[in-house]
Coordinates of C-alpha atoms in Angstrom, one line a residue:
X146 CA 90.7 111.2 98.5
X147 CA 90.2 112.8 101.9
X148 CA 92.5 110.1 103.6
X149 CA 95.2 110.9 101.3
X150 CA 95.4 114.3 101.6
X151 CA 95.2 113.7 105.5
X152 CA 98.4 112.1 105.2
X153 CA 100.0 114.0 103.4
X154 CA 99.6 116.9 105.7
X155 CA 100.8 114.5 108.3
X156 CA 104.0 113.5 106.7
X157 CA 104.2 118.0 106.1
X158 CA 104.1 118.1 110.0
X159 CA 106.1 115.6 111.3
X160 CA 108.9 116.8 108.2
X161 CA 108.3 120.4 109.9
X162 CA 108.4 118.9 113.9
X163 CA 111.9 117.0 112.6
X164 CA 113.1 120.2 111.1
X165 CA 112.8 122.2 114.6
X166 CA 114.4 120.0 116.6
X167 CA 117.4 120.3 114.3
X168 CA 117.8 123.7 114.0
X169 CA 116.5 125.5 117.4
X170 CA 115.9 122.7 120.3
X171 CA 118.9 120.3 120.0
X172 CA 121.6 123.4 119.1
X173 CA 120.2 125.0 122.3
X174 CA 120.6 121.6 124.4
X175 CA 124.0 120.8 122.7
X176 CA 125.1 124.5 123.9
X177 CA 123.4 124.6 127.3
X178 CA 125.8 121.3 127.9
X179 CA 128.7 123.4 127.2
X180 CA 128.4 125.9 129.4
X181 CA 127.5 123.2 132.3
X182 CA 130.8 121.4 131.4
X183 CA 132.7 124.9 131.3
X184 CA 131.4 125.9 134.5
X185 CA 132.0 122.5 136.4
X186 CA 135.6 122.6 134.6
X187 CA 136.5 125.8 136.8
X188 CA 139.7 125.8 138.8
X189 CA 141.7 128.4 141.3
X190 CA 144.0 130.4 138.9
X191 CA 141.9 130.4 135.8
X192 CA 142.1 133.2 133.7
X193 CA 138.0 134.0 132.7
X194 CA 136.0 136.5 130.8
X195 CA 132.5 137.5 132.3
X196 CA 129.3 138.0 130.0
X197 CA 130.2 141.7 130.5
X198 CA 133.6 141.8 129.0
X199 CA 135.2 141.6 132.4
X200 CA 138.7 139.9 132.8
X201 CA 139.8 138.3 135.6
X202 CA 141.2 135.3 137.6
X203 CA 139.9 133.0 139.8
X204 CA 140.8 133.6 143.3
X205 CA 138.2 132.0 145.4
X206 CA 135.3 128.9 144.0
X207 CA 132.4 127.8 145.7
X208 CA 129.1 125.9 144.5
X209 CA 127.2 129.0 142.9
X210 CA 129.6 132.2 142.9
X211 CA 133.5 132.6 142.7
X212 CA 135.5 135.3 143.5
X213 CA 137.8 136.8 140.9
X214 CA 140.7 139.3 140.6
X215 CA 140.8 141.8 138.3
X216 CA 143.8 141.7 135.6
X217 CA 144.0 145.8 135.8
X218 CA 144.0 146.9 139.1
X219 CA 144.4 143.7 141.3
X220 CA 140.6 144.3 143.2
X221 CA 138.5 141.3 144.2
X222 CA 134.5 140.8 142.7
X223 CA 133.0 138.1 143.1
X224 CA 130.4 136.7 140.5
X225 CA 128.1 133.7 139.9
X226 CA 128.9 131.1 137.9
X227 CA 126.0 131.9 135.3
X228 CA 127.8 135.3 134.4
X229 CA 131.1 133.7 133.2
X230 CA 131.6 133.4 129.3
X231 CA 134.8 131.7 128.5
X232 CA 137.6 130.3 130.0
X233 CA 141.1 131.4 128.5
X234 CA 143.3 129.0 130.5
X235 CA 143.9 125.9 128.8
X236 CA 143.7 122.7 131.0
X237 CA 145.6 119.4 129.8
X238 CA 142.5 116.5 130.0
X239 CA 144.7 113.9 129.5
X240 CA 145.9 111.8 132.4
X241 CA 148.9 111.9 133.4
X242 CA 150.4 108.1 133.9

């Protein structure tokens, strides 16, 4: 009998391993990818929110920061890449023939 119940607690764990990869690790991996892609996808002219509600466009790029413009009052900040939230230009993906 004490074999069975060993496995049985093993088939509990691995059912419990399988349900947090699901629901924390791979939604954290799937999201992290996103942001990569949405900071690579960064171009001169973009229109961007910051993490701090900031609005702006993209003046200036370079590997780890970018210089933007404010929308209100025309001054220049510049950032990293890490502080930017969204992107509210819309690029077309498809090429062009």
């Amino acid at each position: 009998m004490g074999g069975q119940q060993w496995f049985g607690l093993a088939i509990y764990a691995v059912f419990f391993v399988a349900i947090f990869y699901f629901m924390i690790f791979r939604p954290q991996k799937k999201k992290k990818k996103e942001e990569e892609k949405l900071k690579n996808s960064l171009q001169v002219g973009d229109e961007i929110v910051t993490i701090g509600g900031f609005h702006g466009k993209i003046i200036s790029l370079k590997e780890d920061s970018i210089v933007i413009e404010s929308v209100l009052d025309h001054s220049k900040q510049k950032l990293e890449r890490w502080a930017i939230q969204q992107n509210l230009t819309i690029h077309d993906d498809t090429p062009s023939k």
